[in-house]
mmCIF file of C-alpha atoms in Angstrom:
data_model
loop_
_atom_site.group_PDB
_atom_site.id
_atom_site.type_symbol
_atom_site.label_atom_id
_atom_site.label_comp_id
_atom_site.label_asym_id
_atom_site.label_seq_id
_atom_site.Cartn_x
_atom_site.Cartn_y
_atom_site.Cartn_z
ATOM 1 C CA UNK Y 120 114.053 97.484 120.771
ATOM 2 C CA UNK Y 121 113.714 94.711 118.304
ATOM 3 C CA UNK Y 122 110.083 96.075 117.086
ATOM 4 C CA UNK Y 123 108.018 92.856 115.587
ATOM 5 C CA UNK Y 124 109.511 89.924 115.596
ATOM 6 C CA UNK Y 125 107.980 86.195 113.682
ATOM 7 C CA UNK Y 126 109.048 82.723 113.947
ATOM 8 C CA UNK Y 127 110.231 80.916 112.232
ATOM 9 C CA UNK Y 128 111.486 83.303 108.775
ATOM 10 C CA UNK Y 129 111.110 79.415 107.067
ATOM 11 C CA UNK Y 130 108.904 76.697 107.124
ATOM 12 C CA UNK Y 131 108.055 73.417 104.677
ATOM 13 C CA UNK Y 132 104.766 71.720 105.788
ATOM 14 C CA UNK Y 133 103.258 68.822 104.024
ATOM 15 C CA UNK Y 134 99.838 68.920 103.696
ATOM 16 C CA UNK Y 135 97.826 67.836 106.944
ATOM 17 C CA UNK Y 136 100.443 68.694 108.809
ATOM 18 C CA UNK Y 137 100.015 71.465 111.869
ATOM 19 C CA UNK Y 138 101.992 75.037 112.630
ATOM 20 C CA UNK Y 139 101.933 77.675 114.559
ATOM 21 C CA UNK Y 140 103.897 81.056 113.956
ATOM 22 C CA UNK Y 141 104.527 83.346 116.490
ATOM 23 C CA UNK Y 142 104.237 86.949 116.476
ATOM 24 C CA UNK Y 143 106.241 88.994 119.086
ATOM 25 C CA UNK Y 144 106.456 93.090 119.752
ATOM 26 C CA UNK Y 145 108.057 94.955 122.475
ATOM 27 C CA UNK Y 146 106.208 98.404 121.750
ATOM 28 C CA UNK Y 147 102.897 97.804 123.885
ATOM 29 C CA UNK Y 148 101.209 97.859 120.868
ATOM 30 C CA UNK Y 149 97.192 97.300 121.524
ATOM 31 C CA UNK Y 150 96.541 95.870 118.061
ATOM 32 C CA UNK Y 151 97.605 93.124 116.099
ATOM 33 C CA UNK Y 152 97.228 91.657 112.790
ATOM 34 C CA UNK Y 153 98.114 88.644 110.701
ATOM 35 C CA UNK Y 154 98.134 88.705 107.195
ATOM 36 C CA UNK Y 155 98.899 86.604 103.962
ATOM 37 C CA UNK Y 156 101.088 88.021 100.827
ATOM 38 C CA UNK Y 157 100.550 86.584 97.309
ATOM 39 C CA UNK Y 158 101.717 87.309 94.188
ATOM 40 C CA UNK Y 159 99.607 89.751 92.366
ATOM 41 C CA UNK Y 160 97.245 89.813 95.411
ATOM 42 C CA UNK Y 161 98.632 92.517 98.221
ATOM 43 C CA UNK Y 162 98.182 91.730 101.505
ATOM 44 C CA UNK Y 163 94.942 90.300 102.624
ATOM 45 C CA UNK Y 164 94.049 90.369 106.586
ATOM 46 C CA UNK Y 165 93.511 87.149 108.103
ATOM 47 C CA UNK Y 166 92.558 87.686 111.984
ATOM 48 C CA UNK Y 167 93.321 90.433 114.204
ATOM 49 C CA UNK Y 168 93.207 91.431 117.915
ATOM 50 C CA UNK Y 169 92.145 94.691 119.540
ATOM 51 C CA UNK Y 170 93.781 93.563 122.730
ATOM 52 C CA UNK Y 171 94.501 90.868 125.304
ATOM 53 C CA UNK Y 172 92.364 88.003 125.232
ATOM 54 C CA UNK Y 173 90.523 89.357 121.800
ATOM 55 C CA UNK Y 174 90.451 88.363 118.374
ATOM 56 C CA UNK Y 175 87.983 88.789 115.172
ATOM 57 C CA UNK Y 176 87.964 87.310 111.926
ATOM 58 C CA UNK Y 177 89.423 89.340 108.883
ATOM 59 C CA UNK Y 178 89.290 88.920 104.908
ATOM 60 C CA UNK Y 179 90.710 85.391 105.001
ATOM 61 C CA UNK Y 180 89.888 83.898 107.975
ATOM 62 C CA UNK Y 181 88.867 80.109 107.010
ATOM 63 C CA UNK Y 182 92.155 77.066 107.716
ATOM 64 C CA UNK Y 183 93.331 79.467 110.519
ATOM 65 C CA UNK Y 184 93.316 80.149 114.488
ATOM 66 C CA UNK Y 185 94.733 82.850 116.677
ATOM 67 C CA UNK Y 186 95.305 83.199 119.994
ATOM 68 C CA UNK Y 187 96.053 86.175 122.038
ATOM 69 C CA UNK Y 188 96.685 85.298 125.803
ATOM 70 C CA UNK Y 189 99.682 87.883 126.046
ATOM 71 C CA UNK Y 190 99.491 91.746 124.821
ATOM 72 C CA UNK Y 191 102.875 91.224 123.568
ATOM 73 C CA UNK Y 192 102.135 87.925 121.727
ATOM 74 C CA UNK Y 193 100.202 87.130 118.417
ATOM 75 C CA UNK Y 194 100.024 83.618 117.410
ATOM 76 C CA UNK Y 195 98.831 82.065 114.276
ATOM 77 C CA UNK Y 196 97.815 78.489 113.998
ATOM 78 C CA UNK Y 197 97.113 76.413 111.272
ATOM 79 C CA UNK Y 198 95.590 72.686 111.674
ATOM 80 C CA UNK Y 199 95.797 70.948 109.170
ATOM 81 C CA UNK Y 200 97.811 72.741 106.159
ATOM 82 C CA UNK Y 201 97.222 72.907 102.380
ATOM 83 C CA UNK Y 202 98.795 73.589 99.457
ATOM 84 C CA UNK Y 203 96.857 77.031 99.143
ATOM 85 C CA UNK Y 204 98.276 77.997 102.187
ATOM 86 C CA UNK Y 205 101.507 78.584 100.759
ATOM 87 C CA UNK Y 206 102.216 82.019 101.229
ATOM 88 C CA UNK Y 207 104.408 84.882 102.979
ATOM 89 C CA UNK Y 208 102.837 85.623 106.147
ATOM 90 C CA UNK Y 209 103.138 89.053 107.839
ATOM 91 C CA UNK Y 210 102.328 90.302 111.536
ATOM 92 C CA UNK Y 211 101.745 93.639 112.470
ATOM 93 C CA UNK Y 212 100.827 96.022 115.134
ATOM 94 C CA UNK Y 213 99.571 99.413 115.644
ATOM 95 C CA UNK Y 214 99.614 101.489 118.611
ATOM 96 C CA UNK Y 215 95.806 102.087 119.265
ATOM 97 C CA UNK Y 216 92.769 103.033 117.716
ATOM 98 C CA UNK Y 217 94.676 106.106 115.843
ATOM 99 C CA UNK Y 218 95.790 106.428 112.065
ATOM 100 C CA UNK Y 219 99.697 105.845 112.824
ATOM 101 C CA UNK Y 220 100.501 103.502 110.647
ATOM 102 C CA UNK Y 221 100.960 99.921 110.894
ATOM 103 C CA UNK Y 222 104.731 98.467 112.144
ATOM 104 C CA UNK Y 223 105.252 95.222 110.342
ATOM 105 C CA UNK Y 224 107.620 91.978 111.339
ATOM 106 C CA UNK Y 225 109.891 90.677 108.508
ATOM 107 C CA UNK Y 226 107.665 87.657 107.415
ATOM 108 C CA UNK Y 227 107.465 83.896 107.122
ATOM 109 C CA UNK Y 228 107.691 82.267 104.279
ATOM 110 C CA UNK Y 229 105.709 79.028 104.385
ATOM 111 C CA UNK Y 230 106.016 76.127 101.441
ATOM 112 C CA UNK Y 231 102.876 73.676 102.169
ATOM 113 C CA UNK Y 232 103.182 70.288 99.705
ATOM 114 C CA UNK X 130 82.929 98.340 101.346
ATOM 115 C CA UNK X 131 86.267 99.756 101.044
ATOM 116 C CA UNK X 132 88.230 99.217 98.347
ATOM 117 C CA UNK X 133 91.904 99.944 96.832
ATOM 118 C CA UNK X 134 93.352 100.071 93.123
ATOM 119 C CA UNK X 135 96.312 100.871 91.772
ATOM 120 C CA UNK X 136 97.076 101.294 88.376
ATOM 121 C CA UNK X 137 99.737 99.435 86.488
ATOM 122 C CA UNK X 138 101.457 96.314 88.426
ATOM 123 C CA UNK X 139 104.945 97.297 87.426
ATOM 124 C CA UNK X 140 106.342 101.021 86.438
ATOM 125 C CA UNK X 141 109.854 101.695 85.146
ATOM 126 C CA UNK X 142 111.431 105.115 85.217
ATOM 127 C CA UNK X 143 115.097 106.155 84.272
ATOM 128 C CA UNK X 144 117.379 107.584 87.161
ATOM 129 C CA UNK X 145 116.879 111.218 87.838
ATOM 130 C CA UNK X 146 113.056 111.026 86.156
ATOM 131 C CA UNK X 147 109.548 111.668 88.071
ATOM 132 C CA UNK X 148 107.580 108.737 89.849
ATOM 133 C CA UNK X 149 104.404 108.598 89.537
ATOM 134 C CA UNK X 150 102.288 106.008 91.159
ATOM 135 C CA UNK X 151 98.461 105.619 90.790
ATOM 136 C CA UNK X 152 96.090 104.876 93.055
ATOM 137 C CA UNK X 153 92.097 105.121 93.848
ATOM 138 C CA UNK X 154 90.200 104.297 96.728
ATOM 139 C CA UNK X 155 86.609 103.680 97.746
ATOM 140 C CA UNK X 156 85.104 104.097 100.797
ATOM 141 C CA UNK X 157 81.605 105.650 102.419
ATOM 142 C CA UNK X 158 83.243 106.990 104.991
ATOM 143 C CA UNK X 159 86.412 109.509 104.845
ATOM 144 C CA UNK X 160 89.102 107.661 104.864
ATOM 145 C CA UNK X 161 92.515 107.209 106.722
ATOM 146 C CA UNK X 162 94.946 106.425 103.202
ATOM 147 C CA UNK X 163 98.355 104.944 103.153
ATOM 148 C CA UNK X 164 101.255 104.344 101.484
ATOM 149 C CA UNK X 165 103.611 101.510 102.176
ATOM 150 C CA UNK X 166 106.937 100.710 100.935
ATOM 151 C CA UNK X 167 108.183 96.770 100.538
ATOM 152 C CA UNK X 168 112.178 96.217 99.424
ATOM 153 C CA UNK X 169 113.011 92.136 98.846
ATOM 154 C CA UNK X 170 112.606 90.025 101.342
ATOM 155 C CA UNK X 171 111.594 92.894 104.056
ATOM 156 C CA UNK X 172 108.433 93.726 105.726
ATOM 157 C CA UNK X 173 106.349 96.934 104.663
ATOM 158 C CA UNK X 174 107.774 100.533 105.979
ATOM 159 C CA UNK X 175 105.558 102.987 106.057
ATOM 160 C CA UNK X 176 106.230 106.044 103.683
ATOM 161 C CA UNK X 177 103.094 108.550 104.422
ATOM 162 C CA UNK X 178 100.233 108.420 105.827
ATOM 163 C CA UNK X 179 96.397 110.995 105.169
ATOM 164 C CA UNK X 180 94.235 111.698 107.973
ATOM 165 C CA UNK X 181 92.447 114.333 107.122
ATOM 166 C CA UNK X 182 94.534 116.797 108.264
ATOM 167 C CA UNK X 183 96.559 118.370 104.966
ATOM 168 C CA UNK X 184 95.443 117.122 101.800
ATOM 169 C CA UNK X 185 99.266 117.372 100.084
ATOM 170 C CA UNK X 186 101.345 115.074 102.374
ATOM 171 C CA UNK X 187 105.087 114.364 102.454
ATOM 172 C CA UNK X 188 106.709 111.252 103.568
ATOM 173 C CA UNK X 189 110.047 109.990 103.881
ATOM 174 C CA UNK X 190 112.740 109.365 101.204
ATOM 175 C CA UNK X 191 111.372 112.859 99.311
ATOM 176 C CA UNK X 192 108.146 110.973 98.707
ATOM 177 C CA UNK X 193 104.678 112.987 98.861
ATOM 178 C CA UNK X 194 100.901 112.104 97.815
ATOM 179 C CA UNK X 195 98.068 114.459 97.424
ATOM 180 C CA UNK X 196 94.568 113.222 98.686
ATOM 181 C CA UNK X 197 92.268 114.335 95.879
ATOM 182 C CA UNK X 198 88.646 113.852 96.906
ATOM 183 C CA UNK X 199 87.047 114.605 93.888
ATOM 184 C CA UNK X 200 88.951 111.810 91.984
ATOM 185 C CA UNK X 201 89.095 109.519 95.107
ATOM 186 C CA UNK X 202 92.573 109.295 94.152
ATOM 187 C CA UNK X 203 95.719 109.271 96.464
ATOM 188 C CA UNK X 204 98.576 109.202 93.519
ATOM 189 C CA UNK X 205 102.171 108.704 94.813
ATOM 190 C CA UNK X 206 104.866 110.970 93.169
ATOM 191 C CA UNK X 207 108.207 111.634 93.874
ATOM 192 C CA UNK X 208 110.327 114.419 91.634
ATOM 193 C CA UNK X 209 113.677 112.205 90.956
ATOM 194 C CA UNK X 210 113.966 108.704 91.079
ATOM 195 C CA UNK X 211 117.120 106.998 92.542
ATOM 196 C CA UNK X 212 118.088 103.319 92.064
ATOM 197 C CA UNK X 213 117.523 102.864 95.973
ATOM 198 C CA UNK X 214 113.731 103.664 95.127
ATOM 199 C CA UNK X 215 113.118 100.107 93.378
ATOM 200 C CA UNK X 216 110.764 98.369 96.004
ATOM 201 C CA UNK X 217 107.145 97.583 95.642
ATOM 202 C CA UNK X 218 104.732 100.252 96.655
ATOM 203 C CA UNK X 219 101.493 99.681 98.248
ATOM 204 C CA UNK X 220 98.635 101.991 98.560
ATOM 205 C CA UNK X 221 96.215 101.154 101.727
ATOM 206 C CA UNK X 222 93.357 102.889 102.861
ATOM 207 C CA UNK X 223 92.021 101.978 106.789
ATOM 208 C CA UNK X 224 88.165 102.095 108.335
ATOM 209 C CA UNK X 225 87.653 104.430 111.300
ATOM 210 C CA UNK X 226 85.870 101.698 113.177
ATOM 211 C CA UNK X 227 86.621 99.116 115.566
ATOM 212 C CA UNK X 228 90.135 97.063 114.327
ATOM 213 C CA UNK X 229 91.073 99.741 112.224
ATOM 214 C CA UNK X 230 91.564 97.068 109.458
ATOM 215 C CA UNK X 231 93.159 97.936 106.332
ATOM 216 C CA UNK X 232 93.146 97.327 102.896
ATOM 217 C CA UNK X 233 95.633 97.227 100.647
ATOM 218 C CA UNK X 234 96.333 97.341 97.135
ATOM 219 C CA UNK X 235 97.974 94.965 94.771
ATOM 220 C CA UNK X 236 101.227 96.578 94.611
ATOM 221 C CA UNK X 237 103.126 98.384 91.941
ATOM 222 C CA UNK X 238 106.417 97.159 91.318
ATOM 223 C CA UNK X 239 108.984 100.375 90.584
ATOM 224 C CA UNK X 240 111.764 99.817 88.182
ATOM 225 C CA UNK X 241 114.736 102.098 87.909
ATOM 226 C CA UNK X 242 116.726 102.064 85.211
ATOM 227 C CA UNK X 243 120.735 103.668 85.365
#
């Protein structure tokens, strides 16, 4: 099983440009989540999904989309990129509505100039 | 609102010493509390996990945390460090609603010195 998998691990924007990383898990994992890593900062949740066809809006939702038309798929889109989107981004699932623990995807770093 | 801090942004122990890492919580509800472990370049592994089961709880890698109501505090210890133990910790705590969405703290770097 290859758990949570994100493409690409890299990625150098300039600004205005558009992107979308891809979050992929094999466990059958109801939720997802996508979140943003900054220095000093922890992780702060961007959008999540409860399920097929569902998403919702987290801490830092504004400059992003999701998209969640496969259980198995979590995709992050951003239209037109800026410099304070520079950041490690981080997908991760959880199995259901239970306090398991969340099962996170090695991250993409993204430079936006 | 919940709500996560953790005490001191970088901690430094010598090999073979305790580890102790702080952190407090808010919430209105009980809370679901985490701890999460982060080594360079890597994703976060969880190490231990409170759901209101027992309030001392171990985790992997010898690690344990004891849920402490009364101090809404959820400290992070481990007897003897080991130089595979530098990481960055993070302490979460999760809502029992719809999403379960989590928050998590800034992170405390650990330091171990030979």
């Amino acid at each position: 099983n290859a758990g949570v998998t994100q493409t690409p691990k890299f990625r150098v924007l300039k600004t205005g440009q558009s992107m979308t990383l891809l979050c992929a898990q094999d466990m059958n994992h109801e939720y997802m989540y996508w979140y943003r890593q900054d220095p000093g900062m922890g992780l702060r949740l961007i959008h999540y999904s409860v399920g097929e066809g569902t998403t919702a809006k987290g801490e830092v939702p504004d400059g992003y989309n999701v998209s969640r038309l496969k259980k198995q798929n979590f995709l992050l889109g951003l239209e037109s990129a800026a410099p304070s989107q520079t950041s490690v981004y981080f997908c991760a699932t959880l199995r259901d509505n239970s306090p398991g623990g969340q099962y996170f995807g090695p991250g993409t770093r993204l430079t936006v100039t | 609102a919940q709500s996560v801090t953790q005490l001191g942004s970088h901690v430094s122990v010598s090999e073979g010493a305790l580890v102790l890492l702080r952190c407090n919580y808010s919430s209105s509800v009980p809370p679901y509390l985490f701890w999460y472990v982060q080594y360079p370049n890597q994703g976060l592994q969880l190490l231990l996990k409170y759901t209101s089961a027992a309030t001392l709880v171990k985790g992997i890698n010898g690690f344990e945390a004891e849920f402490k109501k009364s101090e809404t505090s959820f400290h992070l210890t481990k007897p003897s460090a080991h130089m595979s133990d530098a990481a960055e910790y993070f302490c979460a705590v999760s809502d029992r609603t719809g999403g379960f969405k989590t928050i998590f703290g800034a992170g405390t770097r650990l330091f171990v010195k030979a």
